[in-house]
mmCIF file of C-alpha atoms and ligand atoms in Angstrom:
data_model
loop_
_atom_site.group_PDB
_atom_site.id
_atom_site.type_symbol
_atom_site.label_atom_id
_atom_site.label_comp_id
_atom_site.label_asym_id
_atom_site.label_seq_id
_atom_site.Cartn_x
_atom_site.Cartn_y
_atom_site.Cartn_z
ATOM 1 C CA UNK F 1 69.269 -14.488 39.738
ATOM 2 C CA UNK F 2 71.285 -17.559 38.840
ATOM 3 C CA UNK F 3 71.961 -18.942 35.488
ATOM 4 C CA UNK F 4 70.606 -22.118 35.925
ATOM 5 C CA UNK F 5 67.148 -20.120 36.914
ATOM 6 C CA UNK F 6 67.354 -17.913 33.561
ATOM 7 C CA UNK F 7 68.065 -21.075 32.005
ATOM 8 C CA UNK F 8 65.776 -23.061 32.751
ATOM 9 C CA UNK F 9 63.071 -20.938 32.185
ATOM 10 C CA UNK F 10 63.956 -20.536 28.470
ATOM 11 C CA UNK F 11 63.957 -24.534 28.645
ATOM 12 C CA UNK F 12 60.136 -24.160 30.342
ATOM 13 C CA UNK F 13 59.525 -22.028 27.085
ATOM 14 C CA UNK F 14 61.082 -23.444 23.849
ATOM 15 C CA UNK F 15 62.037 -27.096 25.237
ATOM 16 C CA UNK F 16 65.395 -28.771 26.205
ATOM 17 C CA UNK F 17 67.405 -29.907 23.343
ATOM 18 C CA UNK F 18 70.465 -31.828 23.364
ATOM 19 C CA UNK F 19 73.466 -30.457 22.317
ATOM 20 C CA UNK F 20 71.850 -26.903 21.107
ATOM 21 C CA UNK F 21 71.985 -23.346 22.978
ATOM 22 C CA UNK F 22 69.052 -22.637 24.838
ATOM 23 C CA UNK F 23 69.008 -19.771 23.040
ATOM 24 C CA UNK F 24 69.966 -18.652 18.926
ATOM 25 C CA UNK F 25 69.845 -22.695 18.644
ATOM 26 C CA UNK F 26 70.376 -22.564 14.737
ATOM 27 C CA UNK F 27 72.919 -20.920 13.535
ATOM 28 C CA UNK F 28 76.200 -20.590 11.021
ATOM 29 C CA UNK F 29 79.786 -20.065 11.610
ATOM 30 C CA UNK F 30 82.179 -17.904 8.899
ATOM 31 C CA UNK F 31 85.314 -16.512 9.970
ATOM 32 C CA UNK F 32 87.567 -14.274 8.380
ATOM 33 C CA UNK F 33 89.196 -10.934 9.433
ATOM 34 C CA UNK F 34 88.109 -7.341 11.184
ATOM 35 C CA UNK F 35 90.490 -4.407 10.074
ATOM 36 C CA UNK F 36 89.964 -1.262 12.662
ATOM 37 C CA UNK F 37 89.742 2.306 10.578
ATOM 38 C CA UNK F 38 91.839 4.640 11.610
ATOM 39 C CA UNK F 39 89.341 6.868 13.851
ATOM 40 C CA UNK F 40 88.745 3.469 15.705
ATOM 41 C CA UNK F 41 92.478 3.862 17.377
ATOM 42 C CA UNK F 42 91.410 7.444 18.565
ATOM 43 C CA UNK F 43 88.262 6.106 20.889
ATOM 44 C CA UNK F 44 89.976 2.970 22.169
ATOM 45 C CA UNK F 45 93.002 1.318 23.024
ATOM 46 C CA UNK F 46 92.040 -2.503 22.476
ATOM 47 C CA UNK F 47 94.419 -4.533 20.036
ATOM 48 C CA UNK F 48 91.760 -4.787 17.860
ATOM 49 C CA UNK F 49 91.084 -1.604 17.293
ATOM 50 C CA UNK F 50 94.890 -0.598 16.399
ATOM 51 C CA UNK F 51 94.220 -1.125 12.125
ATOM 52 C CA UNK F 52 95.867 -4.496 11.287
ATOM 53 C CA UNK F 53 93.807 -7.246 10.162
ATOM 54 C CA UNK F 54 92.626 -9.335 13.355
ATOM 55 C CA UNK F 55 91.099 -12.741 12.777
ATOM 56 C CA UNK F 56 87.458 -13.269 13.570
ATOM 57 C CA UNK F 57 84.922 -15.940 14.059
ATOM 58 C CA UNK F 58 81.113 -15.132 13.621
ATOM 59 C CA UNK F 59 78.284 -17.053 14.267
ATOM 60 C CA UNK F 60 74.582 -15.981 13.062
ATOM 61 C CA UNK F 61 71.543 -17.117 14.483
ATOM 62 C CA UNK F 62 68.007 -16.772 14.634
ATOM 63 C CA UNK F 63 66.407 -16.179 17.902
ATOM 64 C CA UNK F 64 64.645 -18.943 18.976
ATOM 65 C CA UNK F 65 65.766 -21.850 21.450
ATOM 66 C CA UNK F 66 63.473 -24.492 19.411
ATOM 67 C CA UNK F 67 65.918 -25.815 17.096
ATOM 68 C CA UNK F 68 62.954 -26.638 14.703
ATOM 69 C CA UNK F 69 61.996 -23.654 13.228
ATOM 70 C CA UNK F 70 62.535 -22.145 9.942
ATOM 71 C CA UNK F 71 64.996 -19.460 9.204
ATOM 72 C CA UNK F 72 62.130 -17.532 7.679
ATOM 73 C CA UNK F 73 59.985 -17.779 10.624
ATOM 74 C CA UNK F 74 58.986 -14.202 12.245
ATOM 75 C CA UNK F 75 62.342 -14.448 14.754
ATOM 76 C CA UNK F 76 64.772 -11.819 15.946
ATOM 77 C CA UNK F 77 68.494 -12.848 14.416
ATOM 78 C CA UNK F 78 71.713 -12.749 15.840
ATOM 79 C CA UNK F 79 75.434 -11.933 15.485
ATOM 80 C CA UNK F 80 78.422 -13.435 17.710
ATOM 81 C CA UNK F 81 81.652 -11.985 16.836
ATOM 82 C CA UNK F 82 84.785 -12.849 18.407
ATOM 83 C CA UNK F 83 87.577 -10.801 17.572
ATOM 84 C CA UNK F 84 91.075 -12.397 18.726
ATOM 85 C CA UNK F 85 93.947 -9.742 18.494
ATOM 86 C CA UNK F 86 97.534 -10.810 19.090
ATOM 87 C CA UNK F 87 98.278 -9.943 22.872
ATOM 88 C CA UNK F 88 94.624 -9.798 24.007
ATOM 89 C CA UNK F 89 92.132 -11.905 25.373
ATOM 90 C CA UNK F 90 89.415 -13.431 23.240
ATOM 91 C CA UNK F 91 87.015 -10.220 22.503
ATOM 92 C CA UNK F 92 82.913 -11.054 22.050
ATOM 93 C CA UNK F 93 81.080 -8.727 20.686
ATOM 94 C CA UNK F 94 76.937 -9.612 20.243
ATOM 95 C CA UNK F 95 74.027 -8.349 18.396
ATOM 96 C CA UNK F 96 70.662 -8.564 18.013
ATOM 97 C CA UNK F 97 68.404 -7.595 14.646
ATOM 98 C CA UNK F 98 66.296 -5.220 17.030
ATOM 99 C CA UNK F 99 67.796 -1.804 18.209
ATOM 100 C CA UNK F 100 66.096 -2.804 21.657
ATOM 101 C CA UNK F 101 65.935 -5.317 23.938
ATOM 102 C CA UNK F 102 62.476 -6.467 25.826
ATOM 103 C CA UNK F 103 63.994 -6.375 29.491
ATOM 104 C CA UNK F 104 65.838 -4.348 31.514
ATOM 105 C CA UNK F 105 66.455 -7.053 34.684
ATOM 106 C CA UNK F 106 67.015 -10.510 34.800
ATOM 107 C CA UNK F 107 63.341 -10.901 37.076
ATOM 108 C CA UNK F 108 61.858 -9.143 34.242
ATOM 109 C CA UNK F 109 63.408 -11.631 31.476
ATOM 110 C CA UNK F 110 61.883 -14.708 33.170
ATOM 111 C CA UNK F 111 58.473 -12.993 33.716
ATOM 112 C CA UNK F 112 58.664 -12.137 29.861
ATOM 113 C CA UNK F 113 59.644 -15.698 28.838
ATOM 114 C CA UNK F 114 56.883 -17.323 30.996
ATOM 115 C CA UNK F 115 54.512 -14.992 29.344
ATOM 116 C CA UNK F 116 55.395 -16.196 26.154
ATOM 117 C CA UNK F 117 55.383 -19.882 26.942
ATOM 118 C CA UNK F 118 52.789 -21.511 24.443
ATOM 119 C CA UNK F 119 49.574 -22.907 25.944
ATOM 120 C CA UNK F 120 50.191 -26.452 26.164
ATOM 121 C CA UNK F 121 47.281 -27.146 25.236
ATOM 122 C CA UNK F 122 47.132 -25.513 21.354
ATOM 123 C CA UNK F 123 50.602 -24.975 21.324
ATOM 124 C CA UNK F 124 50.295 -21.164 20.736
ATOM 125 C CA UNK F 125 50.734 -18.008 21.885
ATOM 126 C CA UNK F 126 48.389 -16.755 24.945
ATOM 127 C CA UNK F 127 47.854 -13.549 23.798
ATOM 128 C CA UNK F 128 45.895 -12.748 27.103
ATOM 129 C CA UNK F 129 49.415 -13.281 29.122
ATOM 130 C CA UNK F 130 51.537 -11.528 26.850
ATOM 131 C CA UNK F 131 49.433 -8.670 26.814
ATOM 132 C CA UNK F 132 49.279 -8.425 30.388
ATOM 133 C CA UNK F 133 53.424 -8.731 30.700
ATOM 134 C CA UNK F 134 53.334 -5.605 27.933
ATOM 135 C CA UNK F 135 50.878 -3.398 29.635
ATOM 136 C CA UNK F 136 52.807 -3.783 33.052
ATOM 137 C CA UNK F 137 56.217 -3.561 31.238
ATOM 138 C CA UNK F 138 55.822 -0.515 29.081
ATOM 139 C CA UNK F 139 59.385 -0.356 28.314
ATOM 140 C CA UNK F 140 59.433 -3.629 26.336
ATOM 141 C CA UNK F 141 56.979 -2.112 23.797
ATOM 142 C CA UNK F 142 59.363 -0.573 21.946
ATOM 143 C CA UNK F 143 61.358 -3.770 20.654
ATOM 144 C CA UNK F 144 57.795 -5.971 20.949
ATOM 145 C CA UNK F 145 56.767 -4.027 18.069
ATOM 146 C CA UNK F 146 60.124 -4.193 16.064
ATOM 147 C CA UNK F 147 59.848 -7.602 16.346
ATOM 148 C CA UNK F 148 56.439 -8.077 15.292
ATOM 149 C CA UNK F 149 56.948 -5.961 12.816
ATOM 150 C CA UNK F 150 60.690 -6.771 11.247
ATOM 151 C CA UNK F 151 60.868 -8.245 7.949
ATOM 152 C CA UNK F 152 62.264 -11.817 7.128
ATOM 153 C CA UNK F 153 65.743 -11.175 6.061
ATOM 154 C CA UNK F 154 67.261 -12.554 2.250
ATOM 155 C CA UNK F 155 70.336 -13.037 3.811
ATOM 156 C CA UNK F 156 72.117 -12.735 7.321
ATOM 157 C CA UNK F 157 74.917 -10.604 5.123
ATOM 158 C CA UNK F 158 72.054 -8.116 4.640
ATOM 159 C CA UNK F 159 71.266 -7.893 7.683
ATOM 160 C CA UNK F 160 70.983 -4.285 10.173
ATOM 161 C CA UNK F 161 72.658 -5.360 13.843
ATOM 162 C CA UNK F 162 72.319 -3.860 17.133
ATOM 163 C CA UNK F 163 74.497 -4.666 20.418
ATOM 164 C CA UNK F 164 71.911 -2.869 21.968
ATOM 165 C CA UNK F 165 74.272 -2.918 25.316
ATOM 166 C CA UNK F 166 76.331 0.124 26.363
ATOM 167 C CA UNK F 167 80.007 -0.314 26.742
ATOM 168 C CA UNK F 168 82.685 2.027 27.737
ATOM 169 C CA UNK F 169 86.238 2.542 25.672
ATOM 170 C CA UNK F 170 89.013 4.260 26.720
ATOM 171 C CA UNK F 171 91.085 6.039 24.245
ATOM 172 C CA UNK F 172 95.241 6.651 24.469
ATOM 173 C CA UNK F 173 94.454 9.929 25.620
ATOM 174 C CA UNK F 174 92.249 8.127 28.779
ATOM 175 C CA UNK F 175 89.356 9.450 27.854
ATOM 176 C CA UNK F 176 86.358 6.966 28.696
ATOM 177 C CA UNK F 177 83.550 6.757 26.387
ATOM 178 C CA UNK F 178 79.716 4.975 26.545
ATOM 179 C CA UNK F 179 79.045 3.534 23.610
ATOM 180 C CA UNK F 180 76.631 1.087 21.861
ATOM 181 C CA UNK F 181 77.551 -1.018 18.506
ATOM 182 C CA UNK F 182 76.216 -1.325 15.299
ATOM 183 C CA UNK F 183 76.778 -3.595 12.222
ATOM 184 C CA UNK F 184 75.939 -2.289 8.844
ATOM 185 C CA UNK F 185 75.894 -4.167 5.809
ATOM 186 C CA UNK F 186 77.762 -3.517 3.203
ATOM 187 C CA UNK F 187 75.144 -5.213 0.891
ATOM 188 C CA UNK F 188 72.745 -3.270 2.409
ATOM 189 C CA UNK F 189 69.520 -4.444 4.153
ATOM 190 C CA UNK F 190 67.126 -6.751 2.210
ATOM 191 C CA UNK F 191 64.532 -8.865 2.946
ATOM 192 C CA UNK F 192 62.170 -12.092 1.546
ATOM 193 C CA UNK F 193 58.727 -11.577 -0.317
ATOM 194 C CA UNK F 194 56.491 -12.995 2.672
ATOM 195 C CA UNK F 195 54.033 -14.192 0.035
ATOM 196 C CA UNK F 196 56.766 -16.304 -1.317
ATOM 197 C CA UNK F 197 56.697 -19.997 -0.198
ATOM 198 C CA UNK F 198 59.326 -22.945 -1.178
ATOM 199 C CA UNK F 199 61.997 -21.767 0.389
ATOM 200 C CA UNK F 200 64.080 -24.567 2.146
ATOM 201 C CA UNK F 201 64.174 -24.423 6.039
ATOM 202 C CA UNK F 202 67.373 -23.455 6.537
ATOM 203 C CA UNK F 203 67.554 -20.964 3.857
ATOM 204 C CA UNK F 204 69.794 -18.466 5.505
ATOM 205 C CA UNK F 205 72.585 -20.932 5.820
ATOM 206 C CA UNK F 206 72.608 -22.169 2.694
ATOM 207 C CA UNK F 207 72.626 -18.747 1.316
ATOM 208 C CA UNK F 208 75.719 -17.790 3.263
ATOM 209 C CA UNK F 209 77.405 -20.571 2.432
ATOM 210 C CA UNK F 210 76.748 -20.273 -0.998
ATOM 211 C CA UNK F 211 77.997 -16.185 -1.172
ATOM 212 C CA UNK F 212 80.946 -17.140 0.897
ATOM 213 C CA UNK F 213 82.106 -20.020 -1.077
ATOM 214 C CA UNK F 214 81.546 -17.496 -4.499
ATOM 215 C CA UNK F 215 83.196 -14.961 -2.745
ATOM 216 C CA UNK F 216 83.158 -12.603 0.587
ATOM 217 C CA UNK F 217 79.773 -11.203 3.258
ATOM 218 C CA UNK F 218 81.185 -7.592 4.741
ATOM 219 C CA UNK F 219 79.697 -5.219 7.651
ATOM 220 C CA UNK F 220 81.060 -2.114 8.321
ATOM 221 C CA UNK F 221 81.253 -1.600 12.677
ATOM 222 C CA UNK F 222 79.939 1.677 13.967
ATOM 223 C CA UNK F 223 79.983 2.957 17.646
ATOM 224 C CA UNK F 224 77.591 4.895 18.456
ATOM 225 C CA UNK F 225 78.643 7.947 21.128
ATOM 226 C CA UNK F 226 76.296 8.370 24.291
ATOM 227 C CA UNK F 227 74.780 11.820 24.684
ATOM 228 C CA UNK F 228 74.412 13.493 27.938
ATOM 229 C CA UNK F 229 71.566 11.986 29.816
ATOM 230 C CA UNK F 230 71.347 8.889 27.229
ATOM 231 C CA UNK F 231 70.318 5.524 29.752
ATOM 232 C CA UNK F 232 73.843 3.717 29.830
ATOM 233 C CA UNK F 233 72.768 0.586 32.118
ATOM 234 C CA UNK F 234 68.747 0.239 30.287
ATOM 235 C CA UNK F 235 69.147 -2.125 26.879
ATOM 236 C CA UNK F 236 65.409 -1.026 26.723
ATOM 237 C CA UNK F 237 65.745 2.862 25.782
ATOM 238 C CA UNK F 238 67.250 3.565 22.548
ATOM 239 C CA UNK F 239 69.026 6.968 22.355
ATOM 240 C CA UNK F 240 68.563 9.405 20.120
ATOM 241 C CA UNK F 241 69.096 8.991 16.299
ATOM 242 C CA UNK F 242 70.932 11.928 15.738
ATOM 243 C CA UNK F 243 74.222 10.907 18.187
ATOM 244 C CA UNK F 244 77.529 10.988 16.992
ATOM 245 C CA UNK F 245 78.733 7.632 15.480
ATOM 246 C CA UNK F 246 81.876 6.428 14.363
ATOM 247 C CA UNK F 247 82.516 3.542 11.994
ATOM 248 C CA UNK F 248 85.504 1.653 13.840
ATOM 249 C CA UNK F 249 86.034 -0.906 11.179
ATOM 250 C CA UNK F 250 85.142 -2.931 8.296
ATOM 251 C CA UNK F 251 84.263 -7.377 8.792
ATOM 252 C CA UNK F 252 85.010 -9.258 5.902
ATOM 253 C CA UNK F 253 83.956 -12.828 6.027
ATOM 254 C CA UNK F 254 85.025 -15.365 3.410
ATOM 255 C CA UNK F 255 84.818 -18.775 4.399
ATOM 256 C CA UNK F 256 82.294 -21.053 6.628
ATOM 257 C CA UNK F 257 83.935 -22.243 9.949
ATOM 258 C CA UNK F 258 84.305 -26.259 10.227
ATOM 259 C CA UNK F 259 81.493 -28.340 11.341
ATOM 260 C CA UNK F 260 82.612 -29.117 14.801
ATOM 261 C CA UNK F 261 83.372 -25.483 15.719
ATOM 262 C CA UNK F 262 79.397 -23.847 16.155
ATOM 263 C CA UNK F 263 79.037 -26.590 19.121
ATOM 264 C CA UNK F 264 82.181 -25.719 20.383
ATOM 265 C CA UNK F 265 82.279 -22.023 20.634
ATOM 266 C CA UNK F 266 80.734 -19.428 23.342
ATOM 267 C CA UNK F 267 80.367 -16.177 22.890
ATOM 268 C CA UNK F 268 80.071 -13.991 26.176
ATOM 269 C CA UNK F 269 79.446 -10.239 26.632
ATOM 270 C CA UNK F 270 82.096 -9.576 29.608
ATOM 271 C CA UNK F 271 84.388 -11.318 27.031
ATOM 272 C CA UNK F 272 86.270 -7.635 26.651
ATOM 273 C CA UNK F 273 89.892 -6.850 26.112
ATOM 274 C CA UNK F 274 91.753 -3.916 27.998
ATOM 275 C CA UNK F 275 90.280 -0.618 26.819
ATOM 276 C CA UNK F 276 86.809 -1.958 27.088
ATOM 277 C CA UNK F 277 84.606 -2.017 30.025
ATOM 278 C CA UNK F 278 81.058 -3.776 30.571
ATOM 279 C CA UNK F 279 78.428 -1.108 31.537
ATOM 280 C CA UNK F 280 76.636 -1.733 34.648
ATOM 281 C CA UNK F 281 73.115 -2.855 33.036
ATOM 282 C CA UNK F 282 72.315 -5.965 35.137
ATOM 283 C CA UNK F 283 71.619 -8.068 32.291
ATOM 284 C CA UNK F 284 75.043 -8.102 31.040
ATOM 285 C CA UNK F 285 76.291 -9.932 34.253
ATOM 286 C CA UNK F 286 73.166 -11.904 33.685
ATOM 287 C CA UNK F 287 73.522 -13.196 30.256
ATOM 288 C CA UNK F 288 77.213 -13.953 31.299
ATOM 289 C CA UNK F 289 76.142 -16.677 33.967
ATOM 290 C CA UNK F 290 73.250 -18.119 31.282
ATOM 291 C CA UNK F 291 75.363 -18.354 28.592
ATOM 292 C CA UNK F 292 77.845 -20.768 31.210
ATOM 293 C CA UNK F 293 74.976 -22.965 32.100
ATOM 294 C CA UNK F 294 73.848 -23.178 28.468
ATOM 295 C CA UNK F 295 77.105 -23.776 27.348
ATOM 296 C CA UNK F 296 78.036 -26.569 29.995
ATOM 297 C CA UNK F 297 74.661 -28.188 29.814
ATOM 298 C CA UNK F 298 75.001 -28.715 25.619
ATOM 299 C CA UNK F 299 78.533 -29.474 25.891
ATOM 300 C CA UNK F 300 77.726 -32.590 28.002
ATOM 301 C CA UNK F 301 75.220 -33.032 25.605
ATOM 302 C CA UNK F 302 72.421 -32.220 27.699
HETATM 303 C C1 HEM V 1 68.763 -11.789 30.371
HETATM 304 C C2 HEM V 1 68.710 -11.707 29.032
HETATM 305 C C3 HEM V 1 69.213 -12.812 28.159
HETATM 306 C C4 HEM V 1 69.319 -14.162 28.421
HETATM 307 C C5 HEM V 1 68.948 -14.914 29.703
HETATM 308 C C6 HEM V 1 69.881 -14.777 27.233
HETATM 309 C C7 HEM V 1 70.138 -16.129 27.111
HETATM 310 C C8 HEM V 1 70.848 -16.720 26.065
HETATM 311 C C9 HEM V 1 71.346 -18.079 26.051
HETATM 312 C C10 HEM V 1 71.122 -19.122 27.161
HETATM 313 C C11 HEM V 1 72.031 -18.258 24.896
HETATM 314 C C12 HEM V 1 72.775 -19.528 24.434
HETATM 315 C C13 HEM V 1 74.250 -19.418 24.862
HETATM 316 C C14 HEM V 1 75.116 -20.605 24.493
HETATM 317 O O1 HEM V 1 74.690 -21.777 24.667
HETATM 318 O O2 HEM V 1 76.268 -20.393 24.050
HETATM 319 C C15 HEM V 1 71.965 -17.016 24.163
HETATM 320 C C16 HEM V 1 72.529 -16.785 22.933
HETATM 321 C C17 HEM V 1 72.526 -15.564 22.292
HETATM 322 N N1 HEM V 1 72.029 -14.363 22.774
HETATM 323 FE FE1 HEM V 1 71.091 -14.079 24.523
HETATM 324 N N2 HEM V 1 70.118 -13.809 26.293
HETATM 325 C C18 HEM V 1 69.719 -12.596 26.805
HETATM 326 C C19 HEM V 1 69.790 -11.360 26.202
HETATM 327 C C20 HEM V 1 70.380 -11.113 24.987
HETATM 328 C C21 HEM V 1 70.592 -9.806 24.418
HETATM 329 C C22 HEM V 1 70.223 -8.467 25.062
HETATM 330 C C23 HEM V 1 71.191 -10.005 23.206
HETATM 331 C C24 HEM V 1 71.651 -8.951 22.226
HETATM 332 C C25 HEM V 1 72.680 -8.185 22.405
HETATM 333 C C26 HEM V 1 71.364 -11.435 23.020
HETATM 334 C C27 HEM V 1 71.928 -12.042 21.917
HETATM 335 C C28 HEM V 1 72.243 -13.381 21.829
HETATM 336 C C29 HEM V 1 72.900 -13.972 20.676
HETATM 337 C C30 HEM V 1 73.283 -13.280 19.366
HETATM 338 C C31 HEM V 1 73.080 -15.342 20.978
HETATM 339 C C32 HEM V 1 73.747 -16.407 20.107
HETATM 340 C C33 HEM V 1 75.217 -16.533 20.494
HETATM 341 C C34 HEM V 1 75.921 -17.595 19.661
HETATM 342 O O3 HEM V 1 75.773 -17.536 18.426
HETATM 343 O O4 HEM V 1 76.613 -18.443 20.232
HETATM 344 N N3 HEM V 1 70.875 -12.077 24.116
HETATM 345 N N4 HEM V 1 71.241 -16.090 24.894
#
């Protein structure tokens, strides 16, 4: 399936607006640095994950492609962290808030955004359609009711990530592992009092900008180790909680990026350095040609 077609079904869906992603259109960019542990060295040979401070560029995001809503709508968010060690190519690494994705082809994602297309006619949901893309997609159940279900963050530095993707890394030994990432928080996870109103639209931003200009936003990076018979290629099937993880390195954030460089940037998930491999789950490939025809369309300010 082309990009243009996974594109412009999201356009079908959440509307075409100039000069913002089709997807994650609001969003926030900080940058500061990503400093590998010393276990990370061990599991894979990428510059990045050889212990000296690497620059990085982050941009969080909620979910939606309408660049109208609220960052306290209900909304899956998202990190986009490029991680550019000396020697290396650009490295993107991408998360989601849910541990799950909905989808495990690219037919499946445009059957899933159609179903979710508001009724033109009330402008909501059609229950009736998403219910039948659920019960003949049982495997999107899983991050259908995260989402439902997660809370409204306080603040995208408090925040749980997923990259929900497998990937493989090759240590200096050449031993090649699957593995999935996960950002943790240092601040831990928090979350807004529903019942509370009054809180500007763009709340999350300001917030961020606010910590970062008092002071710093950290995650810590974990890889998580594939088991035997975990699903490698299926970003719908979560493996098992109790599999080996690793924390590979610590984000500190400290400043907001300029104005001019959210519209600028792309973040793409076969962006990987030597020592990294994409998995073979069909949606990485996917998102890969979307995120071009996204990117070209609002960069000619489409
Ligand atoms: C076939 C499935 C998917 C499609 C078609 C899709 C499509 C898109 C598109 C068109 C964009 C805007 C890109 C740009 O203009 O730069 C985007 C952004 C994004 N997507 Fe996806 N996506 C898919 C799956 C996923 C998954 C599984 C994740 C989680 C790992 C994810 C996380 C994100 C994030 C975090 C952004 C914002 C990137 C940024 O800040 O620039 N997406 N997606």
């Amino acid at each position: 399936m082309s990009g243009e077609e996974l594109v412009d079904a999201i356009e079908a869906a959440s509307g075409r607006h100039a000069g913002k992603r089709r997807a994650h259109a609001t969003g926030i960019v900080a940058t500061g640095t990503f400093t590998a542990t010393p276990a990370a060295a061990g599991l894979c040979t990428a510059g990045a994950m050889q212990g000296g401070a690497v620059p990085a560029t982050v941009r969080f995001s909620n979910g939606s492609g309408n660049p109208a809503t609220r960052d306290d709508d209900q909304d899956g968010r998202g990190i986009a962290m490029k991680l550019r060690a000396e020697g290396d190519p650009a490295w993107d690494l991408i998360g989601l808030s849910l541990p799950q994705f909905f989808v495990r082809t690219p037919e499946d994602f445009v059957a899933f955004v159609a179903a979710r297309t508001p009724d033109p006619a009330t402008g909501e949901l059609d229950m009736a359609k998403v219910g039948a893309f659920l019960e003949a997609h049982p495997e999107a159940l899983g991050a259908a009711g995260a989402a439902i279900t997660a809370p409204i963050p306080a603040s995208y530095a408090e925040v749980r990530f997923h990259g929900i993707h497998s990937f493989h890394w090759t240590g200096p030994d050449g031993t090649r592992r699957a593995v999935r990432y996960e950002w943790a928080p240092d601040a831990g996870e928090a979350a807004v009092d529903p019942a509370a109103t009054g809180r500007p639209p763009d709340h999350l931003r300001q917030e961020l900008a606010e910590l970062l200009a008092a002071g710093s936003a950290s995650f810590a990076l974990w890889v998580v180790l594939a088991g035997e018979g975990d699903a490698i290629d299926d970003p719908t099937e979560r493996w098992p909680d109790e599999r080996e993880r690793v924390e590979v390195g610590q984000l500190e954030l400290t400043s907001i990026g300029a104005p001019d460089a959210e519209a600028s940037l792309i973040f793409d998930p076969v962006n990987v350095p030597p020592g990294v491999e994409c998995s073979d789950d069909p949606l990485l490939a996917a998102r890969s040609r979307a995120y071009g025809v996204s990117y070209a369309r609002r960069t000619a300010g489409d």
